[in-house]
Short mmCIF file of C-alpha atoms and ligand atoms in Angstrom, two decimals:
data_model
loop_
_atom_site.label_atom_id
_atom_site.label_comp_id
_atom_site.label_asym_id
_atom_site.label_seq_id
_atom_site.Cartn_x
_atom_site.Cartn_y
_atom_site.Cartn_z
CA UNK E 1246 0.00 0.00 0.00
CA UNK E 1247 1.18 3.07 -1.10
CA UNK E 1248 1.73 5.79 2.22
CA UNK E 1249 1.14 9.31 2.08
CA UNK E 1250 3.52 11.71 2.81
CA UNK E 1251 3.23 13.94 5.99
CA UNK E 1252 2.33 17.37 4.81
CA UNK E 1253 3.57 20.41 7.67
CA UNK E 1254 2.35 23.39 7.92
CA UNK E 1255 5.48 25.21 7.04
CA UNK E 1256 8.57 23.48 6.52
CA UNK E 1257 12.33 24.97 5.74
CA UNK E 1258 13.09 24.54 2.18
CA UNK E 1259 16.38 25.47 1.25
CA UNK E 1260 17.77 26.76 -1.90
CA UNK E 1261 21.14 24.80 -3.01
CA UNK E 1262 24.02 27.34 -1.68
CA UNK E 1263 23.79 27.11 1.66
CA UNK E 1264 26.18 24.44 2.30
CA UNK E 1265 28.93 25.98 0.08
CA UNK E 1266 28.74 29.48 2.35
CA UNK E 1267 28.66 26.89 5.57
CA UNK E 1268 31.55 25.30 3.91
CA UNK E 1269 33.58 28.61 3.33
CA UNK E 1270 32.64 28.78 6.95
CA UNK E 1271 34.69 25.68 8.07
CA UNK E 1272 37.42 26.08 5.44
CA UNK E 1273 38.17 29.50 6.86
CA UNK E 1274 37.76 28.58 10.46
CA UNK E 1275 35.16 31.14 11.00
CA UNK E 1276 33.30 29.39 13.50
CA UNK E 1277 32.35 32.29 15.65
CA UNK E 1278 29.73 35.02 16.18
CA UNK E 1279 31.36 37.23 13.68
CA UNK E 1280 32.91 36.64 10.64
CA UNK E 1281 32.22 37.23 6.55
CA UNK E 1282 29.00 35.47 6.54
CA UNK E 1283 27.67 37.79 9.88
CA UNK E 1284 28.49 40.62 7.28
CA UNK E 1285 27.56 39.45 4.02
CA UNK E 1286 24.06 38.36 5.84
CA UNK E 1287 23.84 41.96 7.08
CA UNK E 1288 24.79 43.00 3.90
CA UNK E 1289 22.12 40.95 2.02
CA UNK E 1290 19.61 41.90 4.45
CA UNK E 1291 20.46 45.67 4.31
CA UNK E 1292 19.92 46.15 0.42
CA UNK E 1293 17.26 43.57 0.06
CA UNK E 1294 15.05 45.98 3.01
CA UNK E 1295 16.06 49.30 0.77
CA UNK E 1296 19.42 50.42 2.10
CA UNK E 1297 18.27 53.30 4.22
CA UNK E 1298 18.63 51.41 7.61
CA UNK E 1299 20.86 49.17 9.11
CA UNK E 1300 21.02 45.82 10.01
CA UNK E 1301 22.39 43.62 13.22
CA UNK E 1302 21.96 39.29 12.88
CA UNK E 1303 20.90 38.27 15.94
CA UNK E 1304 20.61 34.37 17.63
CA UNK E 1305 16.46 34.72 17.37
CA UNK E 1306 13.95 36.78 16.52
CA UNK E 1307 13.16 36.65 20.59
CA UNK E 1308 16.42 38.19 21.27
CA UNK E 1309 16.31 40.74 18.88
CA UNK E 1310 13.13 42.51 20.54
CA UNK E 1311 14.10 41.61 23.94
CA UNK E 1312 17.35 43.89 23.08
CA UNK E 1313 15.01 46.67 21.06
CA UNK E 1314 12.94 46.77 24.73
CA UNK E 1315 16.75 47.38 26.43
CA UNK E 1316 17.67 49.79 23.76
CA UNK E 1317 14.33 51.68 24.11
CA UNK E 1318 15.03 51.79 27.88
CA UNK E 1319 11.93 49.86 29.07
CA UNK E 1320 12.39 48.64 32.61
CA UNK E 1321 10.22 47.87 35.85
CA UNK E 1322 7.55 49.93 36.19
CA UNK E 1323 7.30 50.71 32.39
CA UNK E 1324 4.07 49.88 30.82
CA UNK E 1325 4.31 48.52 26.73
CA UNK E 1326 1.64 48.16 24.27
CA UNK E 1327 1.39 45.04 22.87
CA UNK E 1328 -0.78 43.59 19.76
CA UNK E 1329 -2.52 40.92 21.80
CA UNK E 1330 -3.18 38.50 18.65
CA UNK E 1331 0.13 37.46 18.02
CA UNK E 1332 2.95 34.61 19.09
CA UNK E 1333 3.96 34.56 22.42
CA UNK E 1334 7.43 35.70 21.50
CA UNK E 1335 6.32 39.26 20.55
CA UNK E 1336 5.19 39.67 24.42
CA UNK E 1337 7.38 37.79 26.64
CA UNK E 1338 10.59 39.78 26.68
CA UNK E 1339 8.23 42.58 28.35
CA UNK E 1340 7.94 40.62 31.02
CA UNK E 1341 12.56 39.99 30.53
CA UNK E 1342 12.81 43.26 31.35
CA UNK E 1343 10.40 43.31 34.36
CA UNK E 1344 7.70 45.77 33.00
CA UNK E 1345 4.26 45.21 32.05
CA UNK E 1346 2.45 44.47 28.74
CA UNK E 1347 -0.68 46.09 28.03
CA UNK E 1348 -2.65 44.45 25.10
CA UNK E 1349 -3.92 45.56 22.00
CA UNK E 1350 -6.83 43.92 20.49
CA UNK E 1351 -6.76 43.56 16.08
CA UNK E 1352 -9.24 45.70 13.08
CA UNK E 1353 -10.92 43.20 10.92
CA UNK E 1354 -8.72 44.43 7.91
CA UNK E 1355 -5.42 43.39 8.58
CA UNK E 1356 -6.09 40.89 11.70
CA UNK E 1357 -3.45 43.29 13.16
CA UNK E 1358 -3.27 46.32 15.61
CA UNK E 1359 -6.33 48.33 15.68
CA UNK E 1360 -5.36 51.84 15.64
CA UNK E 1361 -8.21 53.48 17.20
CA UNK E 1362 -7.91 51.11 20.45
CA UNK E 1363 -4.39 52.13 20.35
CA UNK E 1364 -5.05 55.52 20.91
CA UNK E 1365 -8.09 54.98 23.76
CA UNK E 1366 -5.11 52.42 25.71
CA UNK E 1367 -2.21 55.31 25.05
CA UNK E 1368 -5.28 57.79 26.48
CA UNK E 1369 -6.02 56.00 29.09
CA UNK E 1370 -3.34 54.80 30.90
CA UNK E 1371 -1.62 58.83 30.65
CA UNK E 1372 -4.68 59.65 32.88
CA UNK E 1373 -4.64 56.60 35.15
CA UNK E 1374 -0.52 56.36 35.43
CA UNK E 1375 1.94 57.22 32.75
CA UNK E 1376 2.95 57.34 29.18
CA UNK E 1377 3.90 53.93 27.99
CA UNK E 1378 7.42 53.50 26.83
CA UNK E 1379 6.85 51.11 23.87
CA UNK E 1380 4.58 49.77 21.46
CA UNK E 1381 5.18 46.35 19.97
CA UNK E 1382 3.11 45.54 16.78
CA UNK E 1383 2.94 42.81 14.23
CA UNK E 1384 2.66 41.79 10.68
CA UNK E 1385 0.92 38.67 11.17
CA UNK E 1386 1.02 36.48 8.80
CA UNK E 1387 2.76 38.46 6.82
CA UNK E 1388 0.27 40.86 6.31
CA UNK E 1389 1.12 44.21 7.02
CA UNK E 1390 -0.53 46.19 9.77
CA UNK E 1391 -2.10 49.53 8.97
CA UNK E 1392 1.07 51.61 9.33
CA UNK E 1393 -0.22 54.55 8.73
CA UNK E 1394 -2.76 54.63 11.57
CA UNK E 1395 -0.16 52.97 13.86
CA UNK E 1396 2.82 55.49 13.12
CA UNK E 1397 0.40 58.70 13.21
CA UNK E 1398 -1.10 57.58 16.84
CA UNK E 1399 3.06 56.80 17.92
CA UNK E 1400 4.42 60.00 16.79
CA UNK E 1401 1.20 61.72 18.22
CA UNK E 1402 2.27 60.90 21.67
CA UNK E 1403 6.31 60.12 20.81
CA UNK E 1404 5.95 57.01 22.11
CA UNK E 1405 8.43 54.51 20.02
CA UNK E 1406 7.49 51.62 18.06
CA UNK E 1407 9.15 48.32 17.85
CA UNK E 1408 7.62 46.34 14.53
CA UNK E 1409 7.38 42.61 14.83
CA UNK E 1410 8.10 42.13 11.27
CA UNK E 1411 9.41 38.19 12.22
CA UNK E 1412 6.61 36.73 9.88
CA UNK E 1413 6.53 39.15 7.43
CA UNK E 1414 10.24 39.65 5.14
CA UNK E 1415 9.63 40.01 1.74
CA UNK E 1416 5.82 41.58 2.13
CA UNK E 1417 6.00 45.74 1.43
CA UNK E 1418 3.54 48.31 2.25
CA UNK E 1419 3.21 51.07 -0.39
CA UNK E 1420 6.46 49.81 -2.24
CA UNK E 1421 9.09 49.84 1.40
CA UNK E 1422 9.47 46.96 3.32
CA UNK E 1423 8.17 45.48 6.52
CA UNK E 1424 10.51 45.85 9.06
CA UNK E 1425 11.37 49.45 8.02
CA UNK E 1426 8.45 51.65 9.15
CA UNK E 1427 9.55 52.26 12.60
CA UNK E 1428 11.82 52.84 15.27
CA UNK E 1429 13.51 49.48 15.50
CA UNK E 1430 12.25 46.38 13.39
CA UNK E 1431 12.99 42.39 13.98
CA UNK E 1432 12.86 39.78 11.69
CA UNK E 1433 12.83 35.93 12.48
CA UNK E 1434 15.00 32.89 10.68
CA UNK E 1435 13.60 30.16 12.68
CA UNK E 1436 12.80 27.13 10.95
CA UNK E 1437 8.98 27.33 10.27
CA UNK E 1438 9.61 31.01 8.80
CA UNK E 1439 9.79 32.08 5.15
CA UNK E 1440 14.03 32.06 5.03
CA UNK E 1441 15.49 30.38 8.05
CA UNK E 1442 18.98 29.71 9.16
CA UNK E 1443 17.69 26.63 11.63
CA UNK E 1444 17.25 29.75 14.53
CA UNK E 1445 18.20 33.43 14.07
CA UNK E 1446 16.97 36.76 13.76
CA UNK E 1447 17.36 40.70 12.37
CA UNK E 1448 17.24 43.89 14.28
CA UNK E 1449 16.82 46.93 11.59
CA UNK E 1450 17.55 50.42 13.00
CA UNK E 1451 17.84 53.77 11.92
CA UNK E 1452 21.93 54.40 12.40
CA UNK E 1453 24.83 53.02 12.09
CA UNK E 1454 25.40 53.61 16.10
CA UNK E 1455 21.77 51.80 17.06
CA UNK E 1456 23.38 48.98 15.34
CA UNK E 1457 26.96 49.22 16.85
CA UNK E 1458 25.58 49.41 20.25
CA UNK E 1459 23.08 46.43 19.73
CA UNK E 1460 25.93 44.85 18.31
CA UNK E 1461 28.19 45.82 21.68
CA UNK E 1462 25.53 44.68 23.45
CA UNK E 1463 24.74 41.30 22.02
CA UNK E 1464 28.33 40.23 22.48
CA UNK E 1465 28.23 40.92 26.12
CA UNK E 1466 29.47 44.84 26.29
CA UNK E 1467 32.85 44.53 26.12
CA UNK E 1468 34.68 47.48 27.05
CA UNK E 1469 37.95 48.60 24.95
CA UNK E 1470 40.76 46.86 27.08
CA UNK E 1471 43.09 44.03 26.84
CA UNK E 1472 41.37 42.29 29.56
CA UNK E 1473 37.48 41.65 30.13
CA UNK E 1474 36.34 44.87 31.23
CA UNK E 1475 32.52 45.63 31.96
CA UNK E 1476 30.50 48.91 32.66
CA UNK E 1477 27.08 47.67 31.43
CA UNK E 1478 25.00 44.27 31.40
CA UNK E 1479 25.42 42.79 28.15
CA UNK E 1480 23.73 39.45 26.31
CA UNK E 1481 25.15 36.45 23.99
CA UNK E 1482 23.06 37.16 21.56
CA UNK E 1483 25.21 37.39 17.93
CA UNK E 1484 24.07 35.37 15.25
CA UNK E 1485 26.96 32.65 14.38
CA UNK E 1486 29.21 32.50 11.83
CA UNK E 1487 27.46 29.48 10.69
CA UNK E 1488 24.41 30.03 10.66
CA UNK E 1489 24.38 33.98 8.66
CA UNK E 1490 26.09 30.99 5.77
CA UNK E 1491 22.91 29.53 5.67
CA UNK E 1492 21.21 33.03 5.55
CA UNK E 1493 23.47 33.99 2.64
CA UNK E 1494 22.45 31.30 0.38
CA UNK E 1495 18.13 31.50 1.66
CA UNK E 1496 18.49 34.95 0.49
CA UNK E 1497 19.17 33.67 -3.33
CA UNK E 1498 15.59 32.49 -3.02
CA UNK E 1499 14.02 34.57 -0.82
CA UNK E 1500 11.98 35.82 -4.00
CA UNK E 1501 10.70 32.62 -4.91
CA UNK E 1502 9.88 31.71 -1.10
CA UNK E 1503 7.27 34.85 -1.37
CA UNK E 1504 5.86 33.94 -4.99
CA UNK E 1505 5.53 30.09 -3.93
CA UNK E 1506 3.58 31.03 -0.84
CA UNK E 1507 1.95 33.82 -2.58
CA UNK E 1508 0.84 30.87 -5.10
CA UNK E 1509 -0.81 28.93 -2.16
CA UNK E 1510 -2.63 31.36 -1.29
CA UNK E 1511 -4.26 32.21 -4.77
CA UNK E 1512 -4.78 28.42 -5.04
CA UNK E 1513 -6.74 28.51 -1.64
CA UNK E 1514 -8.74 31.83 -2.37
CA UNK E 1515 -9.59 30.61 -5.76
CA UNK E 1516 -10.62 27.36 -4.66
CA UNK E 1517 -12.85 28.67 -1.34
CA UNK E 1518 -13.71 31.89 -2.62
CA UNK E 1519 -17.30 30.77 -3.81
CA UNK E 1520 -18.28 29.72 0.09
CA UNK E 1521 -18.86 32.64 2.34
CA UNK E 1522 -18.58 31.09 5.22
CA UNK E 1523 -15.21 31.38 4.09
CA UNK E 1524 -12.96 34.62 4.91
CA UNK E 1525 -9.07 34.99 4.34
CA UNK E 1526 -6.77 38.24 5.28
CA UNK E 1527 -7.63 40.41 2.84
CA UNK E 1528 -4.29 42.99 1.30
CA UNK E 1529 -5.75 46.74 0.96
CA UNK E 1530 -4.78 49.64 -0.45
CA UNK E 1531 -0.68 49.41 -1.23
CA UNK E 1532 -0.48 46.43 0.69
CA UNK E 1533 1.62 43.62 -0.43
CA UNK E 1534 1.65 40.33 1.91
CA UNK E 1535 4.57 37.65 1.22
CA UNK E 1536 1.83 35.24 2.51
CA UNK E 1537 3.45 33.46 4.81
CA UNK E 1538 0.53 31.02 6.04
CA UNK E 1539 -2.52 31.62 4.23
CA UNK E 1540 -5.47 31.50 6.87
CA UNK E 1541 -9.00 31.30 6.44
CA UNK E 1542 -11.69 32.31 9.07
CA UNK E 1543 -14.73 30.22 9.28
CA UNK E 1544 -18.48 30.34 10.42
CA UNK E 1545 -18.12 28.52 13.65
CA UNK E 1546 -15.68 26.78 16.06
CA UNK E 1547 -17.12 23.54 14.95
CA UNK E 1548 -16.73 24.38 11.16
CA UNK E 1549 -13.50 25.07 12.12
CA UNK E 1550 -12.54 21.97 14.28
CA UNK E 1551 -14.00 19.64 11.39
CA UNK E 1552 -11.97 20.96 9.02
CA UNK E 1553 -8.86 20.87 11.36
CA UNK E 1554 -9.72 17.04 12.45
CA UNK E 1555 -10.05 15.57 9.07
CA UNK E 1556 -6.41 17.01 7.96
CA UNK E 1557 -5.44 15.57 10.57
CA UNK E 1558 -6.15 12.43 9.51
CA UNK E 1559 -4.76 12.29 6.23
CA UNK E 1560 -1.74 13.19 7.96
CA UNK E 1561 -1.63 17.25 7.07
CA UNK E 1562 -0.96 19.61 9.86
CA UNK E 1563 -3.07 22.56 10.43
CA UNK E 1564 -3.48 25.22 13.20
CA UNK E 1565 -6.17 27.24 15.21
CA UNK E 1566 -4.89 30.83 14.74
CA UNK E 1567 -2.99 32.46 17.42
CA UNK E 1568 -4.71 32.45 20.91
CA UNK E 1569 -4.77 35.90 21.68
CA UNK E 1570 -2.15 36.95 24.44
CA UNK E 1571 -4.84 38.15 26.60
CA UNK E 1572 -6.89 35.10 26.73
CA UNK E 1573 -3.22 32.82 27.86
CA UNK E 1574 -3.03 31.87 31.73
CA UNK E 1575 0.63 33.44 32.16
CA UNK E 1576 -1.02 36.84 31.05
CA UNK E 1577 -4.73 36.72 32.13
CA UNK E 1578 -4.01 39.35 34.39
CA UNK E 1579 -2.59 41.83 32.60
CA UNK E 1580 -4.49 45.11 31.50
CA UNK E 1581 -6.35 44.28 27.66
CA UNK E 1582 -7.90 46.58 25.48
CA UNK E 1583 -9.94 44.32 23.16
CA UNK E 1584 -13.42 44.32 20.97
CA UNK E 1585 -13.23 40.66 20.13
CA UNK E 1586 -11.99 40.97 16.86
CA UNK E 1587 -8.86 38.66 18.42
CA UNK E 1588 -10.76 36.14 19.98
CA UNK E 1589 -13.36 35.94 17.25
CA UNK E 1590 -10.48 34.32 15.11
CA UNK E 1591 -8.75 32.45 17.50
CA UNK E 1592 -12.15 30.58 17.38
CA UNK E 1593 -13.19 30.40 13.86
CA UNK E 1594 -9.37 30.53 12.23
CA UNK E 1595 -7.30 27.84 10.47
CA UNK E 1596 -3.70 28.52 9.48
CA UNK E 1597 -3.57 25.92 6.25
CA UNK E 1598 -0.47 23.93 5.06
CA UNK E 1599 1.59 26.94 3.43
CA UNK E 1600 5.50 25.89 2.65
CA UNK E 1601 7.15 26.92 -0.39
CA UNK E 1602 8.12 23.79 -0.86
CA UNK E 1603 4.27 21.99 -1.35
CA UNK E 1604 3.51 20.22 -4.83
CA UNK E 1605 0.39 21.08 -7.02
CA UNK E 1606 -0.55 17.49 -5.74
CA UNK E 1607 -0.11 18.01 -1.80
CA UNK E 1608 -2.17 21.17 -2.66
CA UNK E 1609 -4.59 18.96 -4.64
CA UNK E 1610 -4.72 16.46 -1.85
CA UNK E 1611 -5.58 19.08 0.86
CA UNK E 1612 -8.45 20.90 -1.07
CA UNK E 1613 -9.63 18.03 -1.41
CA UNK E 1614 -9.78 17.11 2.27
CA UNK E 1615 -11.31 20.77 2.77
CA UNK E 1616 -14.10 20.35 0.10
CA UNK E 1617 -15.55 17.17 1.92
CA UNK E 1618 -16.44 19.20 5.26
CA UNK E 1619 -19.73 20.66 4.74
CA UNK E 1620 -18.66 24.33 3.57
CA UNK E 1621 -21.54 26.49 3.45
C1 PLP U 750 8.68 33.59 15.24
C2 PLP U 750 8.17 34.83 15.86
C3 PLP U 750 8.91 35.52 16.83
C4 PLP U 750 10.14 34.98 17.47
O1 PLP U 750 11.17 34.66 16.63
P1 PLP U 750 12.23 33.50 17.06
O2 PLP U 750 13.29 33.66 16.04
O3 PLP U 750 11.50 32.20 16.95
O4 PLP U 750 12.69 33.79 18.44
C5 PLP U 750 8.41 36.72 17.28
N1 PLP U 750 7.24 37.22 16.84
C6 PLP U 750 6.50 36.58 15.93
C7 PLP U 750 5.24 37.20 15.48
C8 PLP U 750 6.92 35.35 15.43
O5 PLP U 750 6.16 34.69 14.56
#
């Protein structure tokens, strides 16, 4: 009997040169947190986002806001704004750096940041107890929050923004690129995301001495003398050697990645379009989404679950949407700001199978799963 193949949800593809930069790697004896493939990463990364920022590699995506929150200045007794529909990661190094996340419920648009809640939070919380030092939102999905709305509230009350752009390289917003909108942007490269180098991430800033001192600081702030000398608390957080190698060669095909996911997701719409029970993350005005995982929202949790069981069962992985941060034990707590939008599709959503890497017949073979379940 002939097995079927497990289909993921989003599995690293790689694109043929990564080995030969890993190689150079080894040959050279660069086998350290710095190196030619740290810069030519950088490098890549710097051009392919426009040129007009700059770029440090990190070891995650994790690490890379964690230090944005340190180089923002956030500390106990800070309050940031968070997007509350998101991955945990975009919220937790908040609580690193012992100050408190405030959540931000989504508009039905972009599933992202709702810019009018934004503003009531910001409001409220300079009347009840102080300006908060940060906001933190998100391209989920790849799709592109309303930056406009989010950078006019920001720079209304000069509060900085850090933008979680670890889902969304390669998607652009009016012709510039996620990641570059604000004051300090992270990117991702672990191993379910668009490009990975097995674990790794980006921070973009504005000058070349942001980056130098999130550089200084991710090798654990080194002082200039011959012996270990320390004035500040730094992190071991530099991207290896190694690992920017693999980077190198993922950013041959970084352009494909985005069309082959891009191509899921106009198989998907195309295929579901004619049910409306059926909704997907819709790209507005000058919005371009690489399309990371194509989602759909559904009528009803059981609709949902249905759908979700029976791919199961033919062996294809599939995913609720992310439970909003708000509605997780470790942060039921905290302060939220929400109008359900959030928790409507952590209920309804599915994130379907969406590597760049999936056949015309795994795609075949899912719709066809899909299809079965009583779509109204
Ligand atoms: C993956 C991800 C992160 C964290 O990146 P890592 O490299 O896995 O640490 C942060 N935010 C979002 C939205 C993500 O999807």
């Amino acid at each position: 009997m002939l097995t079927k193949t497990k289909i993921y949800l989003s599995s690293p593809h790689m694109g043929g040169s990564e080995q030969k930069f890993v190689a150079d790697a080894f040959d050279t004896n660069w086998i350290a947190p710095l190196g030619p493939n740290v810069n030519g990463f950088e490098n890549d990364l710097k051009s392919y986002l426009g040129n007009k920022k700059e770029v440090a590699v990190l070891s995650s995506g994790t690490a890379s806001i964690h230090l944005a929150l340190e180089l923002l200045g956030v500390s106990r007794g800070d309050e940031v704004l968070c997007q509350t529909f998101t991955f945990s990661a975009s919220a937790n190094p908040i609580m690193y750096q012992g100050a408190t996340p405030v959540f931000i419920d989504s508009e039905k648009e972009t599933w992202n940041m709702c810019p009018k809640l934004l503003e009531i939070a910001i409001k409220d919380r300079i009347q009840k107890y102080k300006k908060p030092k940060a906001i933190i939102a998100v391209h989920l999905y790849g799709m592109p929050y309303k930056v406009k709305g989010i950078n006019a509230i920001a720079s209304k009350y000069g509060i900085p923004v850090i933008e979680d752009s670890a889902e969304a390289l390669g998607s652009t917003y009016f012709d510039q690129a996620c990641g570059t909108f604000s004051d300090i942007g992270i990117l991702s490269f672990n191993g379910n995301k668009i490009i990975t180098t097995s674990g790794g991430g980006a921070m973009i800033v504005n000058t070349k001495e942001e980056k130098d001192k999130a550089v200084f600081l991710s090798t654990q702030a080194r002082d200039n003398a011959p012996h270990y000398e320390h004035s500040t608390i730094g992190f071991n957080y530099r991207m290896s050697n190694v690992l920017a190698g693999i980077g190198r060669g993922q950013m041959e095909v970084l352009d494909d990645r985005v069309k082959a996911r891009r191509n899921n997701f106009e198989f998907y719409k195309t295929n579901l379009d004619k049910f409306n029970s059926i909704e997907f993350q819709e790209e507005g005005e000058g919005v371009f989404s690489n399309r990371w995982l194509t989602c759909i929202k559904t009528n009803s949790f059981a609709q949902r679950e249905q759908i979700r069981l029976a791919l199961l069962e033919d062996d294809i992985e599939s995913r609720p949407l992310w439970k909003p941060m708000h509605l997780q034990p470790v942060y039921k707590d905290y302060l939220h700001f929400t109008n359900g939008v959030s928790e409507d599709l952590f209920n309804k959503g599915l994130c379907l199978p969406s590597s760049s890497n999936l056949s015309q017949e795994d795609l075949n073979r899912i719709m066809g799963i899909i299809l079965k379940n009583q779509i109204l």
